[in-house]
PDB file of C-alpha atoms in Angstrom:
ATOM      1  CA  MET A 209     -48.059-101.551-131.377  1.00 40.00           C
ATOM      2  CA  GLU A 210     -46.102 -98.483-132.490  1.00 40.00           C
ATOM      3  CA  GLN A 211     -44.452 -96.555-129.659  1.00 42.00           C
ATOM      4  CA  ASN A 212     -44.250 -92.776-129.848  1.00 44.00           C
ATOM      5  CA  ASN A 213     -42.245 -92.276-126.639  1.00 47.00           C
ATOM      6  CA  PHE A 214     -38.558 -92.135-127.498  1.00 43.00           C
ATOM      7  CA  PRO A 215     -35.774 -92.187-124.888  1.00 51.00           C
ATOM      8  CA  ILE A 216     -33.708 -89.026-124.496  1.00 43.00           C
ATOM      9  CA  THR A 217     -30.891 -90.548-126.566  1.00 54.00           C
ATOM     10  CA  HIS A 218     -33.238 -90.463-129.573  1.00 52.00           C
ATOM     11  CA  TRP A 219     -34.265 -86.835-129.196  1.00 53.00           C
ATOM     12  CA  SER A 220     -32.851 -84.357-131.696  1.00 57.00           C
ATOM     13  CA  GLU A 221     -30.180 -81.988-130.420  1.00 54.00           C
ATOM     14  CA  ASP A 222     -32.558 -79.057-130.836  1.00 52.00           C
ATOM     15  CA  ASP A 223     -35.212 -80.683-128.656  1.00 60.00           C
ATOM     16  CA  LYS A 224     -32.955 -81.697-125.796  1.00 85.00           C
ATOM     17  CA  PRO A 225     -32.632 -78.261-124.132  1.00 91.00           C
ATOM     18  CA  ARG A 226     -36.413 -77.847-123.999  1.00 90.00           C
ATOM     19  CA  GLU A 227     -36.923 -81.320-122.594  1.00 90.00           C
ATOM     20  CA  LYS A 228     -34.086 -80.818-120.124  1.00 90.00           C
ATOM     21  CA  LEU A 229     -35.664 -77.618-118.839  1.00 91.00           C
ATOM     22  CA  MET A 230     -38.996 -79.356-118.337  1.00 90.00           C
ATOM     23  CA  LEU A 231     -37.445 -82.336-116.581  1.00 89.00           C
ATOM     24  CA  LYS A 232     -34.672 -80.716-114.539  1.00 88.00           C
ATOM     25  CA  GLY A 233     -35.531 -77.035-114.289  1.00 89.00           C
ATOM     26  CA  LYS A 234     -34.014 -73.906-115.789  1.00 89.00           C
ATOM     27  CA  SER A 235     -30.920 -73.864-113.560  1.00 90.00           C
ATOM     28  CA  ALA A 236     -29.769 -77.196-115.003  1.00 90.00           C
ATOM     29  CA  LEU A 237     -29.210 -75.683-118.454  1.00 92.00           C
ATOM     30  CA  SER A 238     -25.976 -74.143-119.687  1.00 94.00           C
ATOM     31  CA  ASP A 239     -25.914 -70.682-121.245  1.00 95.00           C
ATOM     32  CA  ALA A 240     -25.623 -72.288-124.686  1.00 95.00           C
ATOM     33  CA  GLU A 241     -28.655 -74.488-124.050  1.00 94.00           C
ATOM     34  CA  LEU A 242     -30.751 -71.517-122.951  1.00 95.00           C
ATOM     35  CA  ILE A 243     -29.777 -69.583-126.063  1.00 96.00           C
ATOM     36  CA  ALA A 244     -30.555 -72.663-128.159  1.00 94.00           C
ATOM     37  CA  ILE A 245     -34.116 -72.549-126.833  1.00 94.00           C
ATOM     38  CA  LEU A 246     -34.342 -68.901-127.903  1.00 94.00           C
ATOM     39  CA  ILE A 247     -33.220 -69.534-131.465  1.00 94.00           C
ATOM     40  CA  GLY A 248     -35.230 -72.730-131.800  1.00 90.00           C
ATOM     41  CA  SER A 249     -33.183 -74.572-134.413  1.00 88.00           C
ATOM     42  CA  GLY A 250     -29.791 -74.828-135.971  1.00 86.00           C
ATOM     43  CA  SER A 251     -28.952 -75.939-139.489  1.00 83.00           C
ATOM     44  CA  ARG A 252     -28.422 -79.226-141.291  1.00 82.00           C
ATOM     45  CA  ASN A 253     -24.783 -79.267-140.245  1.00 86.00           C
ATOM     46  CA  GLU A 254     -24.965 -77.664-136.813  1.00 90.00           C
ATOM     47  CA  SER A 255     -27.385 -78.056-133.902  1.00 91.00           C
ATOM     48  CA  ALA A 256     -28.883 -75.062-132.134  1.00 92.00           C
ATOM     49  CA  VAL A 257     -26.701 -75.844-129.106  1.00 93.00           C
ATOM     50  CA  ASP A 258     -23.509 -75.909-131.177  1.00 93.00           C
ATOM     51  CA  LEU A 259     -24.498 -72.698-132.928  1.00 95.00           C
ATOM     52  CA  SER A 260     -25.113 -71.080-129.538  1.00 95.00           C
ATOM     53  CA  LYS A 261     -21.714 -72.272-128.295  1.00 95.00           C
ATOM     54  CA  ARG A 262     -20.086 -70.677-131.350  1.00 95.00           C
ATOM     55  CA  ILE A 263     -21.812 -67.357-130.683  1.00 96.00           C
ATOM     56  CA  LEU A 264     -20.812 -67.442-127.013  1.00 96.00           C
ATOM     57  CA  ALA A 265     -17.217 -68.312-127.872  1.00 96.00           C
ATOM     58  CA  SER A 266     -17.013 -65.149-129.966  1.00 95.00           C
ATOM     59  CA  VAL A 267     -17.619 -63.066-126.825  1.00 95.00           C
ATOM     60  CA  ASP A 268     -15.452 -65.234-124.537  1.00 95.00           C
ATOM     61  CA  ASN A 269     -18.573 -66.846-123.070  1.00 95.00           C
ATOM     62  CA  ASN A 270     -19.524 -63.574-121.408  1.00 95.00           C
ATOM     63  CA  LEU A 271     -23.245 -62.840-121.295  1.00 94.00           C
ATOM     64  CA  ASN A 272     -22.702 -59.127-120.667  1.00 90.00           C
ATOM     65  CA  ALA A 273     -20.703 -58.953-123.889  1.00 93.00           C
ATOM     66  CA  LEU A 274     -23.360 -60.953-125.718  1.00 95.00           C
ATOM     67  CA  GLY A 275     -25.966 -58.448-124.545  1.00 93.00           C
ATOM     68  CA  LYS A 276     -24.076 -55.664-126.328  1.00 92.00           C
ATOM     69  CA  LEU A 277     -24.274 -57.325-129.746  1.00 94.00           C
ATOM     70  CA  SER A 278     -26.762 -55.784-132.153  1.00 95.00           C
ATOM     71  CA  VAL A 279     -29.102 -57.559-134.540  1.00 96.00           C
ATOM     72  CA  SER A 280     -26.829 -56.655-137.453  1.00 95.00           C
ATOM     73  CA  GLN A 281     -23.825 -58.130-135.662  1.00 96.00           C
ATOM     74  CA  LEU A 282     -25.633 -61.360-134.754  1.00 96.00           C
ATOM     75  CA  ILE A 283     -26.861 -62.072-138.261  1.00 95.00           C
ATOM     76  CA  HIS A 284     -23.243 -62.346-139.400  1.00 94.00           C
ATOM     77  CA  PHE A 285     -23.177 -65.761-137.730  1.00 95.00           C
ATOM     78  CA  LYS A 286     -24.099 -68.470-140.212  1.00 92.00           C
ATOM     79  CA  GLY A 287     -27.455 -69.909-139.137  1.00 93.00           C
ATOM     80  CA  ILE A 288     -28.679 -66.719-137.452  1.00 95.00           C
ATOM     81  CA  GLY A 289     -31.265 -64.798-139.398  1.00 94.00           C
ATOM     82  CA  GLU A 290     -33.027 -61.624-138.406  1.00 96.00           C
ATOM     83  CA  ALA A 291     -35.770 -63.378-136.393  1.00 96.00           C
ATOM     84  CA  LYS A 292     -33.281 -65.392-134.326  1.00 96.00           C
ATOM     85  CA  ALA A 293     -31.098 -62.348-133.775  1.00 96.00           C
ATOM     86  CA  ILE A 294     -34.092 -60.357-132.558  1.00 97.00           C
ATOM     87  CA  SER A 295     -34.978 -63.158-130.120  1.00 96.00           C
ATOM     88  CA  ILE A 296     -31.483 -63.064-128.617  1.00 97.00           C
ATOM     89  CA  VAL A 297     -31.378 -59.271-128.388  1.00 96.00           C
ATOM     90  CA  SER A 298     -34.837 -59.202-126.772  1.00 97.00           C
ATOM     91  CA  ALA A 299     -33.853 -61.794-124.159  1.00 96.00           C
ATOM     92  CA  MET A 300     -30.652 -59.932-123.335  1.00 95.00           C
ATOM     93  CA  GLU A 301     -32.593 -56.688-122.932  1.00 94.00           C
ATOM     94  CA  LEU A 302     -35.091 -58.347-120.579  1.00 94.00           C
ATOM     95  CA  GLY A 303     -32.178 -59.595-118.496  1.00 91.00           C
ATOM     96  CA  ARG A 304     -30.691 -56.099-118.389  1.00 89.00           C
ATOM     97  CA  ARG A 305     -33.997 -54.572-117.297  1.00 89.00           C
ATOM     98  CA  ARG A 306     -34.431 -57.238-114.643  1.00 87.00           C
ATOM     99  CA  ARG A 307     -31.038 -56.388-113.139  1.00 83.00           C
ATOM    100  CA  ALA A 308     -31.901 -52.689-113.218  1.00 81.00           C
ATOM    101  CA  GLU A 309     -35.090 -53.147-111.225  1.00 78.00           C
ATOM    102  CA  ASP A 310     -35.117 -53.285-107.477  1.00 70.00           C
ATOM    103  CA  ALA A 311     -35.809 -56.694-106.033  1.00 68.00           C
ATOM    104  CA  ILE A 312     -39.382 -57.079-104.857  1.00 72.00           C
ATOM    105  CA  VAL A 313     -39.612 -56.901-101.092  1.00 82.00           C
ATOM    106  CA  LEU A 314     -41.991 -59.633-100.009  1.00 89.00           C
ATOM    107  CA  THR A 315     -44.504 -58.667 -97.348  1.00 92.00           C
ATOM    108  CA  LYS A 316     -44.223 -60.689 -94.164  1.00 95.00           C
ATOM    109  CA  ILE A 317     -47.508 -61.681 -92.552  1.00 96.00           C
ATOM    110  CA  THR A 318     -47.371 -61.017 -88.835  1.00 96.00           C
ATOM    111  CA  SER A 319     -51.088 -60.620 -88.094  1.00 96.00           C
ATOM    112  CA  SER A 320     -54.550 -60.787 -89.615  1.00 97.00           C
ATOM    113  CA  LYS A 321     -54.470 -56.987 -89.918  1.00 96.00           C
ATOM    114  CA  VAL A 322     -51.580 -57.207 -92.398  1.00 96.00           C
ATOM    115  CA  ILE A 323     -53.639 -59.541 -94.585  1.00 96.00           C
ATOM    116  CA  PHE A 324     -56.611 -57.177 -94.363  1.00 96.00           C
ATOM    117  CA  GLU A 325     -54.446 -54.256 -95.474  1.00 95.00           C
ATOM    118  CA  ILE A 326     -53.210 -56.276 -98.451  1.00 95.00           C
ATOM    119  CA  MET A 327     -56.573 -57.657 -99.555  1.00 96.00           C
ATOM    120  CA  GLN A 328     -59.062 -54.892 -98.678  1.00 95.00           C
ATOM    121  CA  PRO A 329     -58.097 -52.790-101.727  1.00 94.00           C
ATOM    122  CA  VAL A 330     -58.513 -55.894-103.897  1.00 94.00           C
ATOM    123  CA  ILE A 331     -61.892 -57.227-102.744  1.00 95.00           C
ATOM    124  CA  GLY A 332     -63.207 -55.010 -99.954  1.00 94.00           C
ATOM    125  CA  GLU A 333     -65.467 -52.838-102.093  1.00 92.00           C
ATOM    126  CA  LEU A 334     -66.629 -55.271-104.769  1.00 93.00           C
ATOM    127  CA  PRO A 335     -70.379 -55.678-105.425  1.00 91.00           C
ATOM    128  CA  HIS A 336     -69.933 -59.437-105.871  1.00 91.00           C
ATOM    129  CA  GLU A 337     -68.184 -62.132-103.850  1.00 93.00           C
ATOM    130  CA  GLU A 338     -64.677 -63.316-104.697  1.00 94.00           C
ATOM    131  CA  PHE A 339     -62.524 -65.982-103.052  1.00 94.00           C
ATOM    132  CA  TRP A 340     -58.768 -65.445-102.977  1.00 96.00           C
ATOM    133  CA  VAL A 341     -55.802 -67.399-101.644  1.00 97.00           C
ATOM    134  CA  VAL A 342     -52.659 -65.723-100.316  1.00 97.00           C
ATOM    135  CA  TYR A 343     -49.691 -68.095-100.598  1.00 97.00           C
ATOM    136  CA  LEU A 344     -46.728 -67.804 -98.226  1.00 97.00           C
ATOM    137  CA  ASN A 345     -43.175 -69.154 -98.111  1.00 96.00           C
ATOM    138  CA  ASN A 346     -41.548 -70.695 -95.041  1.00 95.00           C
ATOM    139  CA  SER A 347     -40.771 -67.201 -93.717  1.00 95.00           C
ATOM    140  CA  ASN A 348     -44.474 -66.271 -93.814  1.00 96.00           C
ATOM    141  CA  LYS A 349     -43.829 -63.872 -96.686  1.00 96.00           C
ATOM    142  CA  VAL A 350     -46.364 -63.439 -99.485  1.00 96.00           C
ATOM    143  CA  ILE A 351     -45.246 -65.042-102.743  1.00 95.00           C
ATOM    144  CA  LEU A 352     -48.571 -64.994-104.602  1.00 95.00           C
ATOM    145  CA  LYS A 353     -52.101 -63.644-104.346  1.00 95.00           C
ATOM    146  CA  SER A 354     -54.493 -65.633-106.517  1.00 95.00           C
ATOM    147  CA  GLN A 355     -58.203 -65.302-107.267  1.00 94.00           C
ATOM    148  CA  LEU A 356     -59.741 -68.742-106.923  1.00 91.00           C
ATOM    149  CA  SER A 357     -63.320 -67.947-107.847  1.00 90.00           C
ATOM    150  CA  LYS A 358     -65.684 -65.130-108.651  1.00 88.00           C
ATOM    151  CA  GLY A 359     -69.347 -65.463-108.005  1.00 80.00           C
ATOM    152  CA  GLY A 360     -72.632 -63.774-107.440  1.00 62.00           C
ATOM    153  CA  ILE A 361     -73.581 -61.939-104.311  1.00 54.00           C
ATOM    154  CA  THR A 362     -74.668 -65.200-102.662  1.00 57.00           C
ATOM    155  CA  GLY A 363     -71.357 -67.018-102.806  1.00 59.00           C
ATOM    156  CA  THR A 364     -68.534 -68.600-104.799  1.00 67.00           C
ATOM    157  CA  LEU A 365     -67.423 -72.042-105.843  1.00 75.00           C
ATOM    158  CA  VAL A 366     -64.126 -73.178-104.351  1.00 84.00           C
ATOM    159  CA  ASP A 367     -61.961 -75.834-106.047  1.00 89.00           C
ATOM    160  CA  VAL A 368     -59.881 -77.459-103.306  1.00 91.00           C
ATOM    161  CA  ARG A 369     -57.618 -79.252-105.792  1.00 92.00           C
ATOM    162  CA  LEU A 370     -56.710 -76.023-107.548  1.00 93.00           C
ATOM    163  CA  VAL A 371     -55.775 -74.353-104.257  1.00 94.00           C
ATOM    164  CA  PHE A 372     -53.122 -76.945-103.483  1.00 96.00           C
ATOM    165  CA  LYS A 373     -52.030 -77.524-107.078  1.00 94.00           C
ATOM    166  CA  THR A 374     -50.933 -73.890-107.160  1.00 95.00           C
ATOM    167  CA  ALA A 375     -49.306 -74.163-103.736  1.00 96.00           C
ATOM    168  CA  LEU A 376     -47.219 -77.134-104.860  1.00 95.00           C
ATOM    169  CA  GLU A 377     -46.233 -75.474-108.143  1.00 93.00           C
ATOM    170  CA  ILE A 378     -44.885 -72.326-106.465  1.00 94.00           C
ATOM    171  CA  GLY A 379     -43.410 -74.008-103.401  1.00 94.00           C
ATOM    172  CA  ALA A 380     -45.730 -72.399-100.853  1.00 96.00           C
ATOM    173  CA  THR A 381     -45.584 -73.865 -97.354  1.00 97.00           C
ATOM    174  CA  SER A 382     -48.720 -72.186 -96.033  1.00 97.00           C
ATOM    175  CA  LEU A 383     -51.673 -70.140 -97.182  1.00 98.00           C
ATOM    176  CA  ILE A 384     -54.412 -67.806 -96.008  1.00 98.00           C
ATOM    177  CA  LEU A 385     -57.949 -67.839 -97.360  1.00 97.00           C
ATOM    178  CA  CYS A 386     -59.791 -64.588 -98.036  1.00 97.00           C
ATOM    179  CA  HIS A 387     -63.195 -63.706 -99.370  1.00 96.00           C
ATOM    180  CA  ASN A 388     -65.434 -60.679 -99.220  1.00 95.00           C
ATOM    181  CA  HIS A 389     -69.010 -60.198 -98.084  1.00 94.00           C
ATOM    182  CA  PRO A 390     -70.588 -57.507-100.266  1.00 92.00           C
ATOM    183  CA  SER A 391     -73.480 -57.317 -97.785  1.00 91.00           C
ATOM    184  CA  GLY A 392     -71.099 -55.929 -95.190  1.00 92.00           C
ATOM    185  CA  THR A 393     -71.806 -58.639 -92.634  1.00 92.00           C
ATOM    186  CA  LEU A 394     -68.785 -60.132 -90.888  1.00 93.00           C
ATOM    187  CA  LYS A 395     -70.523 -63.261 -89.664  1.00 92.00           C
ATOM    188  CA  PRO A 396     -69.238 -66.444 -91.359  1.00 93.00           C
ATOM    189  CA  SER A 397     -71.854 -68.658 -92.947  1.00 91.00           C
ATOM    190  CA  GLU A 398     -72.021 -72.393 -92.440  1.00 91.00           C
ATOM    191  CA  ALA A 399     -70.657 -72.741 -95.988  1.00 90.00           C
ATOM    192  CA  ASP A 400     -67.695 -70.538 -95.012  1.00 92.00           C
ATOM    193  CA  LYS A 401     -66.959 -72.754 -92.016  1.00 93.00           C
ATOM    194  CA  HIS A 402     -67.340 -75.921 -94.080  1.00 92.00           C
ATOM    195  CA  ILE A 403     -64.942 -74.899 -96.857  1.00 92.00           C
ATOM    196  CA  THR A 404     -62.417 -73.683 -94.274  1.00 94.00           C
ATOM    197  CA  ALA A 405     -62.442 -77.046 -92.486  1.00 94.00           C
ATOM    198  CA  LYS A 406     -62.237 -78.883 -95.814  1.00 93.00           C
ATOM    199  CA  LEU A 407     -59.227 -76.884 -97.001  1.00 95.00           C
ATOM    200  CA  LYS A 408     -57.503 -77.143 -93.624  1.00 95.00           C
ATOM    201  CA  LEU A 409     -57.867 -80.934 -93.663  1.00 95.00           C
ATOM    202  CA  ALA A 410     -56.539 -81.156 -97.224  1.00 95.00           C
ATOM    203  CA  GLY A 411     -53.613 -78.919 -96.322  1.00 96.00           C
ATOM    204  CA  ASP A 412     -52.699 -81.029 -93.312  1.00 95.00           C
ATOM    205  CA  SER A 413     -52.340 -84.113 -95.507  1.00 93.00           C
ATOM    206  CA  LEU A 414     -49.990 -82.229 -97.860  1.00 95.00           C
ATOM    207  CA  GLU A 415     -48.089 -80.442 -95.070  1.00 95.00           C
ATOM    208  CA  ILE A 416     -49.281 -77.078 -96.390  1.00 97.00           C
ATOM    209  CA  LYS A 417     -50.794 -75.160 -93.503  1.00 97.00           C
ATOM    210  CA  VAL A 418     -53.988 -73.139 -93.831  1.00 97.00           C
ATOM    211  CA  LEU A 419     -53.139 -70.374 -91.360  1.00 97.00           C
ATOM    212  CA  ASP A 420     -56.341 -68.334 -91.370  1.00 97.00           C
ATOM    213  CA  HIS A 421     -59.475 -67.373 -93.247  1.00 97.00           C
ATOM    214  CA  LEU A 422     -60.503 -63.739 -93.462  1.00 98.00           C
ATOM    215  CA  ILE A 423     -63.892 -62.342 -94.368  1.00 97.00           C
ATOM    216  CA  ILE A 424     -63.314 -58.833 -95.665  1.00 97.00           C
ATOM    217  CA  THR A 425     -65.697 -55.909 -96.039  1.00 95.00           C
ATOM    218  CA  GLU A 426     -65.139 -52.278 -96.967  1.00 92.00           C
ATOM    219  CA  HIS A 427     -64.030 -51.165 -93.513  1.00 92.00           C
ATOM    220  CA  ASN A 428     -63.453 -54.261 -91.390  1.00 96.00           C
ATOM    221  CA  TYR A 429     -62.660 -57.960 -91.346  1.00 97.00           C
ATOM    222  CA  PHE A 430     -63.315 -61.211 -89.527  1.00 97.00           C
ATOM    223  CA  SER A 431     -60.440 -63.591 -88.794  1.00 97.00           C
ATOM    224  CA  PHE A 432     -61.232 -67.230 -88.083  1.00 97.00           C
ATOM    225  CA  VAL A 433     -58.054 -67.493 -86.003  1.00 97.00           C
ATOM    226  CA  ASP A 434     -58.625 -64.306 -84.009  1.00 96.00           C
ATOM    227  CA  GLU A 435     -62.173 -65.415 -83.228  1.00 95.00           C
ATOM    228  CA  GLY A 436     -61.051 -68.881 -82.134  1.00 93.00           C
ATOM    229  CA  ILE A 437     -62.818 -70.828 -84.888  1.00 88.00           C
ATOM    230  CA  PHE A 438     -59.664 -72.618 -86.085  1.00 79.00           C
TER     231      PHE A 438
END
């Protein structure tokens, strides 16, 4: 039977940086390998990685200097056409803009009120019910707010697997559940209690804590923890 899975030694030079990023993460790649991913391919006589090394060598392997090269300057390198040059210039500009922006200050969750203040503008006044998950790092700081489901006025469908798939992907160590009651009532339904217990149990097995579940309305909220339901 023909095998289509080739070991890494059989991959082309141009494919290796992409595969390496997928397998080992972005920090494992050299500057040349990252640039090789941008340009996509080299030529018959030179791999994308070798071409990237040649470009970097021309600026003494300094990324700040590379970021100052124009499209017209880059296309003087054999193997770099206009499209590849534009890709490099665009990536360098994104990096420059990223450095220029202030780092995002993550909000630390110290109480249910902080969660309410974050989520009330998002779901507090909606005419339909939505279920959201707030993911936290090990310092109890918010790293992601994610809508899990959107439903009619009677309720939403919650996918437990998706909740924890996202948590694992972003490295969250805990999470807080939130949903709104368009009716304005703050009393949790039996379905609310059931899904909370189900998610808490699933989280315990993965060592990802479900810290609370908030029901949010336009002006107020109900915290499972504050009300002693957890």
